[in-house]
Every structure is written in C-alpha cells, then in structure tokens.
Amino acid sequence: MRRRLLIAIAAGVPLAAAVYLPTASAETQTPASATPLNCAEVPVKAPSGTKVESVTAVRDAGGTIKGTGLLGGEATGVPAFCKVTVTVTHPGEGDHAKISTWLPEKGWNGRFQALGGSAYLAGDNGVGMGNAVKSGYAATTTDAGVGDALDVSWALKSDGTVNTTPLKNFSYRSQHEAAVVGKQVVASVYAKRAAYSYFTGCSTGGREGYAEAQRYPDDYDGILADAPAVNWDEFEVATLWPQVVMNNEKTYPTGCELDAFTNAAVKACDTLDGAKDGLVNDPSRCDFDPRRLIGTKVVCDGKELTITAADASVVRKIWDGPRTTSGKKLWSGVPITADLKGLAGSTTTPDGTVVGAPFPVPQFWVTNWLKKDPSFDISKITYSEFTRLFKQSQAEYDKVIGTDDPDLSGFRASGGKLLTWHGQDDQYIPTQGTVEYRKQVERELGGAKKVDDFYRVFLAPGTSHCGLNGQDGSADGLAALTSWVEHGKAPKTLPATLIAADGKPVQRNLCRYPEVPRYKGHGALDAATSFRCAVPSRH
C-alpha cells in the first residue's frame, strides 16, 4: 500500500520532481560578479503583518540533493550555493513559517524563481530547488508552517475546530510572503535585484501560482502553474465521488477491470484526431459507453473475471462525475482516458472483504476540514450526504482556498504572464476544471483574444497528473514563459515529448486552448510536424 501511495503521490509531484530543467530558460542574463559570494546573514524586513523570528545563512557545497519527506527524489550535479533561511510568524497567531532561498555561488542568471508544493506540502522538498540552482536561478520556497505531503496534523485545534492560521498560510498567505522575503535576500546577497521573477508549480503548486495571480498580481513577472488545483473546495470533494459510488453500489471493480474500461475507451476514440497512435487528443468528445464491455473476460492475477453490468454502471457514474440525487451535475468526473485506479482504488481485507481504498488527499479534506473528525469513516457517505458535503465545502472554504476568482485584471495590468499545461489524462484533478476556469476568465475580461494576451492554457494528450514533469514525457514550459515575458514571444504551441500507447516517445506541439492536435493525413505519427492545431468540431 505504501509503495502504491508513493507512486500515486509522486505522480502528482509538482515537485518539483521538478523538473523544471529549462534550456532556453536558463540563458544567462547578467552573471553575478566573479568575486566570492558573501554567504552571511542578511537584514530582512518583515513582510506586512509578520515578524521575523530568525535568519540563518550557510554555504552548501551542492552535489546531490536528496528530496525530503514522502516524495523523496534527488537532484544531481547541483553547484555550490548559499542557503538563507528566514523564519516568520504572524504575531498572536502562534505560527512559524520557514522561507528558504538558495543562491548559486557562481553563474547566477539574474532571475528569481519561487517553487510551489504538492498535496498538503506547501513548498518544494529540495529537488526542485536544486534543479533551479543548477539552471542558474536564485530559488525560494516556503513550508508555510505546515507539514509534509500527507501530513494534516495541523488541520484542527485541540478543541476540534479548524486551525485557520495554517490554512490561510497554506492557501495563499505564505507564498506572497516568500516572494517578498526571497527577493529581499537575493538583492542583499548579490547586491542587485533580480531582473525577472517567476513562480513555478504543479498541482498544489499550480494552485498556489493562480493564487498569486489572483491575490498578489505584482509578485511575479511570469507564472508557470501546471495541472492547477484550483476550485479546491469543489474538486477535493468531487474526487471522492468514485469511492462514494463504489460504496453505495457495493461494487468494487478490480484494477484489471478498471484498466479494461480505460483501454477500451482509448481504443474507441483514438482516431477522433485522424491518427491511430494511442493518444486521444480531445477526451471530452469521447462518448464510449462502458456497457459495451459487459460480459467481457479479463484475466487478472491468473484469474479470469467477467465484467458485469454493475461494474459498467459504476464506471459510467465515475466518468460522468458527481451529481445530486435529483441528477444535477456538481463537477466533472475522471477523464474517460485517465487511470481509474487513482481515485477508484480498492483493497482486500484479511478476511477477504473488498473495500474501497480512497486517495488520501480528498479523504483528508473531508474528514478533517468538513467533518472535523480525522477518524470519520468515509465509506459511510451516502449520495445525499455527498451533496451536502460538496455544498458545505463551497460555503466554508471557497473564499479561503477556492482559488477560482476569474478577475485577473490586476495581473494583466501588471504585465504578468500566466502559462498552464494540464494533462488530458489527469487522474487526480479533472482537466475540465482548468478549462472551465479559463472560460470564466474569458467572460470576465472580454473574450478569448484579450485573455490570450497574458494567459494561455495548453492541454496535453495522454498525460497524467503533472506527467510532463518526467512521467509521461516532458515540456519546457519555463522556457516558453521566459521567452514570453522577456522577449514578448507569446507561445502559439508548446513543444512536448509525449509517450504513445506503445511506450515510445512521440513529438507533439501542444495546442493553445481551445485548439487540439489534428493529424494532417500524412507524415510520421511520432513527428510534431504531422499534426496541426484546430478547433474541435461540436460533438
């Protein structure tokens, strides 16, 4: 179970896994002086509403940086850097948030980069920071005074009420304070301000990037916020829906059976883009009916299983997404081409009983912040109670952590650029949430053309949660962002390497939403030049 959990969480790593290993984005601006870096404690002015508790500075020889906590990982070949740690508190609130800034001794590219977190981890675990330093950036992250990726011990006070201070820190406040402090540290150590400032993150980190654009539009010149966990108050409850369905229907398809449904959907909708390549470029148009698999035999762990009508009904409800008992749609379901095992997992108890195995992130949100009872058994949630929980989460937490304010006029006015890619096969954060947010911004700010001037979204076929950070291929979003910010070259497409059904890499140009890749009818299927971007026809 622990290994499966590690893999699941790592798949969602914004982390840094960090794969922010920019190429063009690492182009050196004005290198720091060749004189030795003075790695000493620097004066730090406390951000508004905070008090600086301590400042430390130590030299780190670099080399291999081991990622801390559950996510682990490592960054290799990291050059020597100065590590400045600033601890701040909000007087009277009893919190202690650490802000860590790593400054390369040599070869600073003149840029500042802040890194976000993953799941309930507010900041980077060291891997992304190491890779940022390796690419010439002065990098900053914050722990927001909370814990590791699945540590929610800070959620409730001893009296059982919600601990609002760390929630506010985790939601938005600490990221802004990290921007303020990190820039100060950079200016003090290098005796010059960074020429450009960037924020990078995926998942929770992506949400934090959107929070910055919405609440503190002057903090960054550019924000790379991928697979963003925006609409947090809604999608966190919504992603518990697969477990609610299985528990209420008392049907738990095996992993092999779930894979059979996903594979059948991919096969049925593969050619919608004109190419049979194992990649579904627009899953929202795929209308595969899971009932077509009823009676199909599936071999799992040496046993032959037969897919039942009950199995198909469960999958159909999961794909459709959460609804009220009267049929009103609450949120998008798991994308039809995504791995169902992430949210519809199950396990067998020692006595042979099959039970649900919920993904911890939404489970913890419901038990701690909604039920205010860490021991609450989510398997008891009925369909009607699910609706109540969904609406409770909206009412209590949208203003704190919803991160879905479509008014980005301040960020636009500041000259900032916001770039996002989101995997079409995201098994943890429904892709349509990002699409709907983008539509809301268009309605708020005067249409797609005006929004494209500063905010662009790219959807990645065949890509799981944060998968372009090295799991399902790669894309250098930071290179595209720096080119946009510093040279005014807005990305029309985002070059990426994707992994096709046969496991081999293929080159694709991710299309700017709402366009999707379409095969030209000739040319190699692994070549980006064989595809063009087109607005999908109505389905």
Coordinates of C-alpha atoms in Angstrom, one line a residue:
M1 CA 0.0 0.0 0.0
R2 CA 2.8 2.4 0.9
R3 CA 4.6 1.8 -2.4
R4 CA 1.3 2.4 -4.3
L5 CA 0.7 5.6 -2.3
L6 CA 4.2 6.8 -3.0
I7 CA 3.8 6.2 -6.7
A8 CA 0.4 7.9 -6.7
I9 CA 1.7 11.0 -4.8
A10 CA 4.9 11.1 -6.9
A11 CA 2.7 11.2 -10.0
G12 CA 1.3 14.4 -8.7
V13 CA 4.5 15.9 -7.9
P14 CA 4.8 19.4 -8.8
L15 CA 7.6 19.0 -7.2
A16 CA 9.4 19.6 -8.1
A17 CA 10.5 16.5 -9.4
A18 CA 10.9 19.4 -10.6
V19 CA 11.6 19.1 -13.5
Y20 CA 12.0 22.5 -14.2
L21 CA 15.2 21.9 -16.1
P22 CA 15.0 24.8 -18.6
T23 CA 17.0 25.0 -21.7
A24 CA 16.4 28.4 -23.3
S25 CA 15.0 29.4 -20.0
A26 CA 18.4 29.1 -18.4
E27 CA 20.0 31.5 -20.8
T28 CA 22.2 33.7 -18.6
Q29 CA 21.2 37.3 -18.1
T30 CA 23.9 39.2 -16.4
P31 CA 26.2 36.8 -14.5
A32 CA 26.9 37.6 -10.9
S33 CA 30.3 39.0 -10.1
A34 CA 33.2 36.6 -10.1
T35 CA 34.0 37.7 -6.6
P36 CA 33.2 35.1 -3.9
L37 CA 29.6 35.2 -2.7
N38 CA 29.3 36.6 0.8
C39 CA 27.1 33.9 2.3
A40 CA 26.2 35.6 5.6
E41 CA 23.1 36.6 7.5
V42 CA 21.3 39.4 5.7
P43 CA 18.9 42.0 7.0
V44 CA 15.3 41.1 6.2
K45 CA 12.4 43.5 6.6
A46 CA 9.4 41.6 7.8
P47 CA 6.5 41.4 5.3
S48 CA 3.4 43.2 6.3
G49 CA 1.6 41.5 9.2
T50 CA 4.6 39.3 10.1
K51 CA 7.6 39.3 12.5
V52 CA 11.0 37.9 11.5
E53 CA 12.0 35.3 14.2
S54 CA 15.3 34.2 12.8
V55 CA 17.7 34.4 9.8
T56 CA 20.4 31.9 9.1
A57 CA 22.9 31.6 6.2
V58 CA 25.1 28.6 5.4
R59 CA 27.1 27.6 2.4
D60 CA 26.2 24.3 0.8
A61 CA 28.7 22.5 -1.4
G62 CA 25.9 21.2 -3.7
G63 CA 26.4 17.8 -5.4
T64 CA 23.4 15.5 -4.9
I65 CA 20.4 17.0 -3.1
K66 CA 18.1 14.4 -1.6
G67 CA 14.5 15.3 -1.5
T68 CA 12.9 15.3 1.9
G69 CA 9.7 13.6 3.1
L70 CA 7.3 11.3 1.3
L71 CA 8.1 12.5 -2.1
G72 CA 11.8 11.9 -2.0
G73 CA 13.7 12.1 -5.3
E74 CA 17.1 13.8 -5.9
A75 CA 18.8 16.5 -7.9
T76 CA 22.3 15.7 -9.0
G77 CA 25.2 17.9 -10.2
V78 CA 24.0 20.9 -8.1
P79 CA 26.7 23.6 -7.9
A80 CA 27.6 25.2 -4.6
F81 CA 25.1 27.7 -3.2
C82 CA 24.3 29.9 -0.3
K83 CA 21.2 28.8 1.7
V84 CA 19.4 31.5 3.6
T85 CA 16.5 30.5 5.8
V86 CA 14.1 33.1 7.2
T87 CA 11.5 32.1 9.8
V88 CA 8.5 34.4 10.1
T89 CA 5.4 34.4 12.4
H90 CA 2.2 36.3 12.5
P91 CA 2.1 37.9 15.9
G92 CA -0.6 36.4 18.1
E93 CA -1.2 33.5 15.8
G94 CA 1.5 31.1 17.0
D95 CA 2.7 30.0 13.6
H96 CA 6.3 29.6 12.4
A97 CA 6.8 29.5 8.6
K98 CA 10.2 28.9 7.1
I99 CA 11.3 30.6 3.8
S100 CA 14.3 29.1 2.2
T101 CA 16.3 30.8 -0.5
W102 CA 19.1 29.1 -2.4
L103 CA 21.6 31.3 -4.3
P104 CA 24.2 29.9 -6.7
E105 CA 27.7 31.0 -5.8
K106 CA 28.6 31.3 -9.5
G107 CA 26.7 31.8 -12.7
W108 CA 23.5 33.4 -11.4
N109 CA 21.3 34.1 -14.4
G110 CA 19.8 37.2 -12.9
R111 CA 16.5 35.6 -12.3
F112 CA 14.4 34.7 -9.3
Q113 CA 12.3 31.6 -9.2
A114 CA 9.8 30.5 -6.4
L115 CA 8.6 26.9 -6.3
G116 CA 5.3 25.6 -5.0
G117 CA 4.3 22.3 -3.3
S118 CA 2.3 19.1 -3.7
A119 CA -0.8 17.7 -2.0
Y120 CA -0.6 19.2 1.6
L121 CA 3.1 20.1 1.2
A122 CA 3.2 23.9 0.8
G123 CA 6.6 24.1 -0.8
D124 CA 9.4 22.3 -2.6
N125 CA 11.1 19.3 -0.9
G126 CA 14.6 20.3 -2.2
V127 CA 14.7 18.6 -5.6
G128 CA 13.2 21.4 -7.5
M129 CA 15.3 23.9 -5.6
G130 CA 18.4 22.0 -6.5
N131 CA 17.4 21.9 -10.2
A132 CA 16.6 25.6 -10.2
V133 CA 20.1 26.4 -8.8
K134 CA 21.6 24.0 -11.3
S135 CA 19.9 26.1 -14.0
G136 CA 21.3 29.3 -12.7
Y137 CA 18.3 30.6 -10.7
A138 CA 18.1 32.0 -7.3
A139 CA 15.3 30.0 -5.8
T140 CA 12.8 30.3 -3.0
T141 CA 10.3 28.1 -1.3
T142 CA 8.3 28.1 1.9
D143 CA 6.9 25.4 4.2
A144 CA 4.0 27.7 5.2
G145 CA 4.4 26.3 8.7
V146 CA 2.6 23.1 7.8
G147 CA 3.9 19.6 7.2
D148 CA 4.7 17.0 4.5
A149 CA 2.6 15.9 1.6
L150 CA 0.1 13.8 3.6
D151 CA 0.6 15.5 7.0
V152 CA -2.7 17.2 8.0
S153 CA -2.0 17.1 11.8
W154 CA -2.2 20.9 11.6
A155 CA -5.8 21.0 10.3
L156 CA -7.6 21.1 13.7
K157 CA -7.1 22.7 17.0
S158 CA -7.2 20.7 20.2
D159 CA -10.9 21.7 20.7
G160 CA -11.8 20.2 17.3
T161 CA -12.2 23.5 15.4
V162 CA -10.4 24.3 12.2
N163 CA -7.0 25.8 12.7
T164 CA -7.5 28.9 10.4
T165 CA -3.9 30.3 10.6
P166 CA -2.1 27.5 8.9
L167 CA -4.9 27.0 6.5
K168 CA -4.6 30.7 5.4
N169 CA -0.8 30.2 5.2
F170 CA -1.2 27.1 3.1
S171 CA -3.9 28.7 0.9
Y172 CA -2.2 31.9 -0.2
R173 CA -0.5 34.0 2.5
S174 CA 2.8 32.3 2.8
Q175 CA 3.5 32.2 -0.9
H176 CA 3.2 36.0 -1.0
E177 CA 5.5 36.4 2.0
A178 CA 8.0 34.1 0.4
A179 CA 8.1 36.3 -2.7
V180 CA 8.7 39.4 -0.6
V181 CA 11.4 37.8 1.6
G182 CA 13.1 35.8 -1.2
K183 CA 13.5 38.9 -3.4
Q184 CA 15.0 40.8 -0.4
V185 CA 17.5 38.0 0.2
V186 CA 18.5 38.0 -3.5
A187 CA 19.0 41.7 -3.6
S188 CA 21.1 41.7 -0.4
V189 CA 23.3 38.8 -1.2
Y190 CA 24.0 39.7 -4.9
A191 CA 23.8 43.5 -4.2
K192 CA 21.4 43.8 -7.1
R193 CA 17.8 42.9 -7.7
A194 CA 16.7 40.0 -9.9
A195 CA 15.9 41.2 -13.4
Y196 CA 12.9 38.9 -13.6
S197 CA 10.8 36.9 -11.1
Y198 CA 9.0 33.7 -11.8
F199 CA 6.8 31.2 -9.9
T200 CA 6.7 27.6 -10.9
G201 CA 4.5 24.7 -9.6
C202 CA 2.2 21.9 -10.5
S203 CA -0.9 20.5 -8.7
T204 CA -0.9 22.3 -5.3
G205 CA 2.0 24.4 -6.7
G206 CA -0.2 25.2 -9.7
R207 CA -3.0 26.4 -7.4
E208 CA -0.5 28.5 -5.5
G209 CA 0.6 30.1 -8.8
Y210 CA -3.0 31.0 -9.6
A211 CA -3.5 32.3 -6.0
E212 CA -0.5 34.7 -6.6
A213 CA -2.0 35.9 -9.9
Q214 CA -5.4 36.5 -8.3
R215 CA -4.4 38.0 -4.9
Y216 CA -0.9 39.4 -5.4
P217 CA -0.6 40.4 -9.1
D218 CA 2.6 42.3 -8.7
D219 CA 4.7 39.5 -7.2
Y220 CA 5.8 37.8 -10.4
D221 CA 6.6 38.7 -14.0
G222 CA 5.6 35.1 -15.1
I223 CA 3.8 32.2 -13.5
L224 CA 4.0 28.6 -14.7
A225 CA 1.1 26.9 -13.0
D226 CA 0.5 23.4 -14.3
A227 CA -2.4 20.9 -13.5
P228 CA -3.5 23.6 -11.1
A229 CA -5.6 22.5 -8.1
V230 CA -7.9 25.5 -8.5
N231 CA -11.5 25.1 -7.4
W232 CA -10.0 23.3 -4.4
D233 CA -13.1 23.4 -2.3
E234 CA -15.1 21.7 -5.0
F235 CA -12.8 19.3 -6.7
E236 CA -11.4 17.9 -3.5
V237 CA -14.9 16.7 -2.5
A238 CA -15.6 15.7 -6.1
T239 CA -12.6 13.4 -6.4
L240 CA -14.0 11.3 -3.5
W241 CA -17.0 10.5 -5.7
P242 CA -15.6 7.3 -7.2
Q243 CA -15.3 5.9 -3.6
V244 CA -18.9 7.1 -2.8
V245 CA -20.2 5.4 -5.9
M246 CA -18.5 2.0 -5.2
N247 CA -19.5 2.0 -1.6
N248 CA -23.1 2.8 -2.3
E249 CA -23.4 0.4 -5.2
K250 CA -21.4 -2.2 -3.2
T251 CA -19.4 -2.9 -6.4
Y252 CA -15.6 -2.7 -6.5
P253 CA -14.1 -3.4 -9.9
T254 CA -10.6 -4.7 -9.8
G255 CA -7.6 -2.8 -11.1
C256 CA -7.5 -5.0 -14.2
E257 CA -11.2 -4.4 -14.9
L258 CA -10.8 -0.7 -14.5
D259 CA -7.9 -0.7 -16.9
A260 CA -10.0 -2.7 -19.4
F261 CA -12.6 0.1 -19.4
T262 CA -9.9 2.8 -19.9
N263 CA -8.1 0.9 -22.6
A264 CA -11.4 0.3 -24.4
A265 CA -12.3 4.0 -24.3
V266 CA -8.8 5.0 -25.7
K267 CA -9.1 2.4 -28.5
A268 CA -12.6 3.5 -29.4
C269 CA -11.7 7.2 -29.5
D270 CA -8.1 7.0 -30.7
T271 CA -8.9 8.0 -34.3
L272 CA -11.0 11.1 -33.5
D273 CA -7.9 13.2 -34.3
G274 CA -7.3 11.3 -37.6
A275 CA -4.4 9.2 -36.3
K276 CA -4.3 5.8 -34.7
D277 CA -1.5 6.5 -32.2
G278 CA -2.9 5.5 -28.8
L279 CA -3.4 9.2 -27.9
V280 CA -6.8 10.7 -27.5
N281 CA -6.4 14.4 -28.2
D282 CA -9.8 15.5 -27.0
P283 CA -11.2 13.1 -24.4
S284 CA -14.2 15.4 -23.8
R285 CA -15.5 14.3 -27.2
C286 CA -15.1 10.6 -26.4
D287 CA -18.5 9.0 -25.8
F288 CA -17.5 5.4 -25.3
D289 CA -20.3 3.5 -23.4
P290 CA -18.8 1.3 -20.7
R291 CA -21.8 -1.0 -21.0
R292 CA -20.2 -2.3 -24.2
L293 CA -17.8 -4.3 -22.1
I294 CA -20.5 -6.3 -20.2
G295 CA -19.7 -9.9 -20.4
T296 CA -16.0 -9.3 -21.5
K297 CA -13.5 -11.7 -19.9
V298 CA -10.5 -10.1 -18.1
V299 CA -7.5 -12.1 -16.8
C300 CA -6.2 -10.6 -13.5
D301 CA -3.5 -12.2 -11.5
G302 CA -4.1 -15.5 -13.3
K303 CA -7.9 -15.5 -12.7
E304 CA -10.5 -15.0 -15.3
L305 CA -13.0 -12.3 -14.4
T306 CA -16.2 -11.4 -16.3
I307 CA -17.1 -7.7 -16.4
T308 CA -20.7 -7.2 -15.1
A309 CA -23.4 -4.7 -15.6
A310 CA -22.7 -3.5 -12.1
D311 CA -19.1 -2.8 -13.0
A312 CA -20.1 -0.9 -16.1
S313 CA -22.6 1.1 -14.1
V314 CA -20.0 2.1 -11.5
V315 CA -17.6 3.2 -14.2
R316 CA -20.3 5.1 -16.1
K317 CA -21.1 7.1 -12.9
I318 CA -17.4 7.8 -12.2
W319 CA -16.8 9.1 -15.7
D320 CA -20.0 11.2 -15.6
G321 CA -18.9 12.8 -12.4
P322 CA -20.8 13.7 -9.2
R323 CA -24.4 14.6 -9.3
T324 CA -27.1 15.3 -6.7
T325 CA -29.8 12.7 -6.1
S326 CA -32.1 14.7 -8.4
G327 CA -29.5 14.4 -11.2
K328 CA -27.9 17.9 -11.1
K329 CA -24.3 17.8 -12.1
L330 CA -21.9 19.1 -9.4
W331 CA -18.5 18.6 -11.0
S332 CA -16.6 16.9 -13.8
G333 CA -15.7 13.2 -13.5
V334 CA -12.5 11.4 -14.0
P335 CA -11.4 12.0 -17.7
I336 CA -12.5 9.0 -19.8
T337 CA -8.9 8.3 -20.8
A338 CA -7.4 8.6 -17.3
D339 CA -6.3 5.8 -15.0
L340 CA -9.3 5.0 -12.8
K341 CA -7.2 3.2 -10.2
G342 CA -6.1 6.5 -8.7
L343 CA -9.4 7.5 -7.3
A344 CA -11.4 4.2 -7.6
G345 CA -8.9 2.1 -5.8
S346 CA -9.9 -0.9 -3.6
T347 CA -8.2 -3.4 -1.4
T348 CA -9.0 -6.8 0.2
T349 CA -9.0 -7.1 3.9
P350 CA -7.5 -10.2 5.7
D351 CA -11.0 -11.8 5.9
G352 CA -11.4 -11.5 2.1
T353 CA -13.8 -8.5 2.1
V354 CA -13.2 -6.0 -0.7
V355 CA -13.3 -2.4 0.5
G356 CA -12.5 1.0 -1.1
A357 CA -9.0 2.5 -0.9
P358 CA -9.6 6.3 -1.1
F359 CA -6.9 8.6 -2.4
P360 CA -5.7 10.3 0.8
V361 CA -5.8 13.9 -0.3
P362 CA -9.6 14.2 -0.8
Q363 CA -10.2 11.8 2.1
F364 CA -8.3 14.0 4.5
W365 CA -10.1 17.1 3.2
V366 CA -13.5 15.6 4.0
T367 CA -12.5 14.0 7.3
N368 CA -10.5 17.0 8.7
W369 CA -11.9 20.2 7.3
L370 CA -15.6 19.2 6.7
K371 CA -16.3 16.5 9.3
K372 CA -13.7 17.9 11.7
D373 CA -13.1 14.3 12.7
P374 CA -10.0 12.5 11.4
S375 CA -11.4 9.1 12.3
F376 CA -14.6 9.6 10.3
D377 CA -15.3 6.6 8.0
I378 CA -15.9 8.0 4.5
S379 CA -17.3 4.6 3.4
K380 CA -20.5 5.6 5.1
I381 CA -21.1 8.6 2.9
T382 CA -24.5 8.3 1.1
Y383 CA -25.3 10.1 -2.2
S384 CA -27.4 12.7 -0.4
E385 CA -24.7 13.3 2.2
F386 CA -22.1 13.7 -0.5
T387 CA -24.1 16.6 -2.0
R388 CA -24.3 18.2 1.5
L389 CA -20.6 17.9 1.9
F390 CA -19.9 19.4 -1.5
K391 CA -22.1 22.4 -0.7
Q392 CA -20.6 22.7 2.8
S393 CA -17.1 22.8 1.3
Q394 CA -18.1 25.6 -1.1
A395 CA -19.8 27.6 1.6
E396 CA -17.0 27.3 4.2
Y397 CA -13.8 27.3 2.1
D398 CA -14.3 28.9 -1.3
K399 CA -13.1 32.3 -0.2
V400 CA -10.1 30.8 1.6
I401 CA -8.8 28.2 -0.8
G402 CA -11.1 28.1 -3.8
T403 CA -8.5 29.9 -5.9
D404 CA -11.1 30.4 -8.6
D405 CA -11.5 34.2 -8.8
P406 CA -11.7 34.9 -12.6
D407 CA -10.8 38.6 -12.2
L408 CA -7.2 38.6 -13.4
S409 CA -7.3 42.2 -14.4
G410 CA -4.7 43.2 -11.8
F411 CA -2.3 40.6 -13.1
R412 CA -2.9 41.7 -16.7
A413 CA -2.4 45.3 -15.7
S414 CA 0.9 44.4 -14.0
G415 CA 2.2 43.0 -17.3
G416 CA 2.4 39.4 -15.9
K417 CA 2.1 36.3 -18.0
L418 CA 0.4 33.1 -16.9
L419 CA 1.1 29.8 -18.6
T420 CA -0.5 26.4 -17.8
W421 CA -0.4 22.9 -19.2
H422 CA -2.7 20.3 -18.0
G423 CA -2.7 16.6 -18.8
Q424 CA -5.8 15.3 -20.6
D425 CA -5.5 12.0 -18.6
D426 CA -5.2 13.7 -15.2
Q427 CA -6.4 11.0 -12.8
Y428 CA -6.5 13.3 -9.7
I429 CA -7.5 16.8 -10.9
P430 CA -10.2 16.7 -13.6
T431 CA -8.9 18.7 -16.6
Q432 CA -12.2 20.3 -17.2
G433 CA -11.8 22.3 -14.0
T434 CA -9.0 24.2 -15.6
V435 CA -10.9 24.6 -18.8
E436 CA -14.0 26.0 -17.0
Y437 CA -11.8 28.4 -15.1
R438 CA -10.3 29.7 -18.3
K439 CA -13.8 30.2 -19.8
Q440 CA -14.8 32.2 -16.7
V441 CA -11.8 34.4 -17.1
E442 CA -12.8 35.0 -20.8
R443 CA -16.3 36.0 -19.7
E444 CA -14.9 38.3 -17.0
L445 CA -12.2 40.0 -19.1
G446 CA -13.8 40.4 -22.6
G447 CA -13.2 37.2 -24.6
A448 CA -10.5 34.8 -25.6
K449 CA -8.4 37.1 -27.6
K450 CA -7.9 39.6 -24.8
V451 CA -7.1 36.8 -22.3
D452 CA -4.6 35.2 -24.7
D453 CA -2.6 38.3 -24.4
F454 CA -1.5 37.3 -20.9
Y455 CA -2.9 33.9 -20.0
R456 CA -2.7 30.7 -22.1
V457 CA -3.6 27.1 -21.4
F458 CA -2.3 24.0 -23.2
L459 CA -3.8 20.6 -22.9
A460 CA -1.6 17.5 -23.2
P461 CA -3.0 14.3 -24.7
G462 CA -2.1 11.0 -23.0
T463 CA -0.7 12.8 -20.0
S464 CA -1.4 12.0 -16.3
H465 CA -1.3 14.3 -13.3
C466 CA 1.8 16.5 -13.6
G467 CA 3.0 13.9 -16.1
L468 CA 5.1 16.3 -18.3
N469 CA 7.4 16.6 -15.3
G470 CA 9.0 13.4 -16.5
Q471 CA 6.5 10.6 -16.1
D472 CA 4.5 10.9 -19.4
G473 CA 7.1 12.9 -21.3
S474 CA 8.3 16.4 -20.9
A475 CA 7.7 20.0 -21.9
D476 CA 9.8 23.1 -21.2
G477 CA 7.1 25.4 -20.0
L478 CA 9.6 27.7 -18.2
A479 CA 11.5 28.3 -21.5
A480 CA 8.3 29.3 -23.2
L481 CA 7.3 31.5 -20.3
T482 CA 10.7 33.3 -20.1
S483 CA 10.6 33.9 -23.8
W484 CA 7.1 35.4 -23.5
V485 CA 8.0 37.6 -20.5
E486 CA 11.4 38.7 -21.6
H487 CA 11.1 38.8 -25.4
G488 CA 7.3 39.2 -26.0
K489 CA 7.1 35.9 -27.9
A490 CA 3.7 34.5 -26.9
P491 CA 3.7 30.7 -27.3
K492 CA 1.4 29.6 -30.1
T493 CA 2.2 26.0 -29.3
L494 CA 4.1 24.3 -26.5
P495 CA 6.6 21.7 -27.8
A496 CA 6.4 18.5 -25.9
T497 CA 7.5 14.9 -25.8
L498 CA 4.6 12.5 -25.1
I499 CA 4.6 8.8 -24.5
A500 CA 2.4 6.9 -27.0
A501 CA 0.5 3.7 -26.3
D502 CA 3.4 1.5 -27.3
G503 CA 5.6 3.2 -24.7
K504 CA 7.7 5.1 -27.2
P505 CA 8.2 8.9 -27.2
V506 CA 6.5 11.0 -29.8
Q507 CA 6.9 14.7 -30.5
R508 CA 3.8 16.9 -30.3
N509 CA 3.1 20.6 -30.3
L510 CA 0.6 21.1 -27.6
C511 CA -2.1 23.4 -28.9
R512 CA -3.3 26.5 -27.2
Y513 CA -6.8 26.0 -25.8
P514 CA -9.4 25.6 -27.3
E515 CA -7.5 24.0 -30.2
V516 CA -6.4 20.4 -30.2
P517 CA -3.9 18.5 -32.4
R518 CA -5.3 17.0 -35.6
Y519 CA -3.4 14.6 -37.9
K520 CA -2.7 16.1 -41.4
G521 CA -3.3 12.8 -43.0
H522 CA 0.3 12.2 -43.9
G523 CA 3.7 12.0 -42.2
A524 CA 5.2 10.0 -39.3
L525 CA 2.9 9.7 -36.3
D526 CA 5.8 10.4 -33.9
A527 CA 6.6 13.8 -35.6
A528 CA 5.1 17.0 -34.4
T529 CA 5.0 18.3 -38.0
S530 CA 2.5 15.7 -38.9
F531 CA -0.2 17.4 -36.8
R532 CA -1.9 20.8 -36.9
C533 CA -3.9 22.7 -34.3
A534 CA -7.6 23.0 -35.0
V535 CA -10.7 24.0 -33.1
P536 CA -12.6 20.7 -32.4
S537 CA -15.9 20.4 -34.1
R538 CA -19.0 20.3 -31.9
H539 CA -19.9 16.8 -30.8

